[in-house]
XYZ file of C-alpha atoms in Angstrom:
308
model
C 103.139 111.887 97.237
C 103.546 108.233 95.822
C 102.096 107.452 92.306
C 100.222 103.539 92.141
C 99.527 102.775 88.788
C 96.764 99.363 89.124
C 95.627 97.305 86.186
C 92.967 94.832 86.188
C 89.398 94.286 86.053
C 85.961 96.366 86.335
C 83.506 93.814 86.466
C 80.104 92.748 87.149
C 79.780 89.879 89.820
C 76.685 87.610 91.209
C 77.601 85.949 93.715
C 76.009 83.481 95.597
C 77.042 82.093 99.355
C 75.096 79.966 102.346
C 74.226 83.646 103.574
C 72.225 84.696 100.681
C 72.541 86.321 96.699
C 73.243 89.492 95.513
C 72.476 89.571 92.748
C 74.439 91.897 89.648
C 76.971 94.263 91.897
C 80.385 95.729 91.702
C 83.402 93.371 91.625
C 86.797 92.612 89.129
C 90.092 92.762 90.380
C 90.755 96.611 89.916
C 87.989 97.427 91.892
C 89.183 95.326 95.270
C 92.801 96.854 95.043
C 91.932 100.398 93.921
C 89.456 100.605 97.314
C 92.459 99.058 99.479
C 94.502 100.970 98.078
C 92.721 104.061 98.817
C 92.908 103.583 102.020
C 96.490 105.489 102.045
C 97.509 108.961 100.634
C 99.106 108.124 97.264
C 97.593 108.528 93.697
C 96.368 105.808 92.321
C 95.177 105.317 88.798
C 93.429 102.292 86.877
C 93.754 100.854 83.719
C 90.897 98.680 82.414
C 87.885 98.406 79.968
C 84.099 97.889 80.684
C 81.210 98.254 78.567
C 78.043 100.690 78.490
C 75.980 98.290 80.605
C 78.187 98.849 83.435
C 76.223 101.170 86.135
C 77.555 104.676 85.847
C 77.614 105.252 89.932
C 80.444 102.392 89.909
C 82.285 104.237 88.026
C 81.161 107.061 90.338
C 81.941 105.831 92.970
C 85.922 104.952 92.363
C 86.062 108.348 91.406
C 84.787 109.714 94.519
C 87.483 108.183 96.492
C 89.962 110.078 94.166
C 91.226 107.323 91.514
C 91.632 108.142 88.566
C 90.254 106.846 85.657
C 91.370 108.083 82.643
C 92.508 105.297 81.720
C 89.152 103.179 82.020
C 87.734 102.669 78.125
C 84.155 102.016 78.249
C 83.187 100.618 74.759
C 80.030 101.445 73.347
C 77.424 99.470 73.012
C 79.779 96.771 74.790
C 79.625 94.528 77.399
C 81.272 94.270 80.862
C 83.062 91.168 82.315
C 81.111 89.375 83.936
C 81.579 86.472 86.610
C 78.893 84.216 88.292
C 79.853 81.815 91.022
C 78.386 80.094 94.487
C 79.993 78.942 97.749
C 79.936 75.421 99.257
C 79.518 76.029 102.784
C 82.917 75.978 104.230
C 82.939 79.027 101.741
C 86.938 78.231 100.874
C 85.466 76.404 97.827
C 83.347 77.616 94.786
C 81.944 76.573 91.436
C 81.983 79.160 88.115
C 78.635 79.320 87.039
C 79.317 81.495 84.176
C 82.215 83.633 82.879
C 81.786 86.553 80.253
C 84.744 87.637 79.004
C 83.022 90.197 76.830
C 85.110 93.939 76.169
C 87.570 91.817 78.452
C 88.286 89.610 75.754
C 89.816 91.954 73.835
C 91.229 94.670 76.349
C 94.051 96.244 74.617
C 95.517 98.545 78.178
C 96.689 102.270 76.965
C 98.695 103.830 80.182
C 97.785 107.661 80.666
C 100.948 110.072 79.949
C 100.216 110.821 83.389
C 101.038 107.552 84.883
C 103.699 106.284 82.655
C 106.213 107.265 85.456
C 104.275 105.464 88.679
C 106.249 104.439 91.644
C 104.362 101.224 91.843
C 102.822 98.965 89.077
C 99.832 96.643 90.553
C 98.831 94.241 87.624
C 95.643 92.487 88.646
C 95.065 89.100 87.170
C 94.761 89.002 83.553
C 96.054 87.574 80.267
C 99.888 88.302 80.447
C 100.119 90.055 77.104
C 97.970 92.759 78.690
C 100.167 92.647 81.576
C 103.306 93.279 79.538
C 101.935 95.538 77.523
C 101.323 98.213 80.709
C 104.758 97.366 81.120
C 106.255 97.912 78.159
C 103.764 101.548 78.441
C 105.839 102.840 81.036
C 108.211 105.592 80.279
C 111.191 104.393 83.586
C 111.204 100.950 85.245
C 109.053 101.567 88.192
C 110.338 101.213 91.618
C 108.070 98.508 91.796
C 106.017 95.952 89.808
C 104.006 93.826 91.485
C 101.804 90.372 89.856
C 99.030 88.650 90.970
C 98.298 86.021 88.486
C 96.144 82.571 88.311
C 96.165 78.610 87.275
C 94.398 79.504 84.589
C 97.136 81.385 82.659
C 99.393 78.688 83.609
C 97.374 76.228 81.512
C 96.566 78.238 78.193
C 99.319 81.194 78.229
C 101.973 79.773 80.542
C 105.295 80.865 78.074
C 103.932 84.768 78.441
C 103.153 84.330 82.024
C 107.032 83.211 82.244
C 107.648 86.191 80.745
C 105.920 88.848 82.391
C 108.189 87.222 85.692
C 111.044 87.657 84.273
C 110.334 91.659 84.077
C 108.237 91.871 87.764
C 109.766 92.087 91.950
C 106.400 90.713 93.470
C 104.503 87.693 93.093
C 101.290 86.985 95.015
C 99.836 83.653 94.051
C 98.552 82.180 96.518
C 99.864 78.116 97.641
C 97.801 75.512 95.121
C 99.098 78.000 92.020
C 102.686 78.253 93.258
C 103.096 74.718 93.900
C 100.974 74.237 89.603
C 103.822 76.619 88.563
C 106.866 74.600 90.158
C 105.570 70.978 90.297
C 107.058 71.529 93.603
C 104.300 70.575 96.964
C 107.114 72.418 99.668
C 106.136 75.907 99.688
C 109.724 77.002 100.721
C 111.096 74.870 97.166
C 108.567 76.552 95.213
C 109.544 80.307 96.180
C 113.118 79.497 95.267
C 112.077 77.864 92.239
C 109.694 81.478 91.511
C 113.053 83.476 92.542
C 115.338 81.893 89.886
C 112.181 82.655 87.043
C 113.225 86.688 88.021
C 111.627 88.007 91.112
C 112.866 89.353 94.715
C 109.985 88.872 96.664
C 107.438 85.944 96.829
C 104.452 86.004 98.136
C 102.077 83.244 98.836
C 98.378 83.673 100.171
C 96.818 80.812 101.896
C 93.683 82.755 102.472
C 92.162 81.762 106.060
C 95.493 81.104 107.315
C 97.037 83.533 106.237
C 100.116 84.356 103.618
C 104.626 84.283 103.788
C 106.448 86.587 102.351
C 110.127 85.740 101.245
C 113.151 86.689 100.176
C 116.245 84.892 99.581
C 116.723 83.628 102.537
C 114.114 85.581 104.453
C 110.455 83.831 105.574
C 107.730 86.347 107.176
C 104.681 84.459 107.803
C 101.626 87.139 108.439
C 97.988 85.130 110.319
C 94.443 85.836 109.067
C 92.526 86.904 111.523
C 90.109 84.674 112.512
C 86.718 85.761 111.915
C 83.437 85.242 113.572
C 81.215 85.032 110.220
C 82.413 85.169 106.407
C 80.113 86.246 104.387
C 82.216 86.660 100.713
C 86.139 85.797 100.247
C 85.388 86.994 96.440
C 88.179 90.172 95.987
C 89.401 89.161 99.410
C 92.796 88.601 97.556
C 92.665 91.744 95.386
C 91.760 94.345 98.827
C 95.105 91.672 99.804
C 97.420 92.841 96.687
C 95.775 96.433 97.229
C 96.605 96.798 100.807
C 100.078 95.471 100.356
C 100.999 97.969 97.189
C 98.827 100.740 98.280
C 100.894 100.172 101.986
C 104.307 100.588 100.054
C 103.699 103.597 97.469
C 102.997 105.425 100.393
C 105.965 104.818 102.724
C 108.170 104.738 99.536
C 109.964 102.020 100.886
C 110.629 98.631 99.943
C 113.146 97.188 101.962
C 111.707 93.269 102.631
C 111.753 94.441 106.963
C 108.664 97.425 105.365
C 107.430 95.001 103.316
C 106.098 92.545 106.158
C 104.241 95.975 107.279
C 102.346 95.726 103.911
C 102.017 91.814 103.841
C 100.115 92.869 107.879
C 97.891 95.834 106.646
C 96.397 94.164 102.922
C 95.882 91.052 105.573
C 94.093 93.261 108.019
C 91.689 95.260 104.980
C 91.383 91.766 103.398
C 89.311 90.598 106.231
C 87.178 93.328 106.525
C 86.611 92.482 102.575
C 84.890 89.288 103.518
C 82.327 90.491 105.897
C 80.160 91.912 103.185
C 78.461 90.833 100.136
C 80.741 92.207 97.123
C 82.579 96.249 97.660
C 80.372 97.239 100.449
C 82.092 96.563 103.648
C 85.095 98.404 101.481
C 82.879 101.024 100.758
C 81.941 102.113 104.161
C 85.620 101.572 105.796
C 86.515 103.708 108.904
C 90.593 104.865 109.911
C 89.222 103.610 113.346
C 88.585 100.310 112.305
C 91.469 99.954 110.217
C 93.693 101.175 113.287
C 91.737 98.704 115.448
C 92.160 95.817 113.954
C 95.974 96.201 113.336
C 96.021 96.526 116.923
C 94.788 92.596 116.978
C 96.756 91.678 114.553
C 99.702 93.266 116.805
C 98.243 91.198 120.114
C 97.599 88.061 118.043
C 101.323 87.494 117.000
C 102.813 89.074 119.613
C 104.833 87.237 121.934
C 107.901 87.877 124.497
C 109.790 85.085 125.634
C 113.597 83.878 126.954
C 116.323 83.271 124.722
C 119.624 82.570 125.363
């Protein structure tokens, strides 16, 4: 059974959308990544930090899904990372109303010994120094290191981020971040520049417009499934990353051809996560639903054409 190490936040979110308000609910990159990766036959563990204020049932929920939490530090008297945001009517733009790093501000990750030989490492969106700290603790180089990051770190810790990018195999960022990182508007040129920074594979997420996978001169595009309703986009990118990493861990195949499948699996799972607030949809997802939607993805993209 493949082994996946997930590094990221377990958080308390509060979300406002045109469909309503949630109050305080479970969130965080590692949470969404873990719930998505959990759909595959793998051994997974999370490295994160939380405060005593995090409801115990949130950690129990992850444990019940056989996600190893021995790498999650609970700080006595501490407060968990908190984020509050409001989405606009188009559901593509949002305003961050409150960000409280709390325990995450002084996070010193400690990888459990039994995950220092993980096959795949998924570095969720965190301070690059934390991500590097995890890479340096691995006993051997993982078969695959996947990095997710965002424009905040490009603005505030670019040199540290570039050092991490040199060490990884796959980077997943959105189109705006790819353009900022490279100063290239063309995503093809942006991917070429990112390749030169270190990663063999570049995944550029385009939200409701799908995702692009670049490897040397090869390009693959995966659409996003058109949905009737989107309730909450929070965590969709992390769910995508979890599906992508989980599938590659389960199949033990990191070829470009198999990464195409991983992109589809990630997109498929992300399409579920937006249908309810927070993690609700991912908590109750059934294998039959996943398989049915995979057929929809296949039908959406498959065509026959005779070429000379």
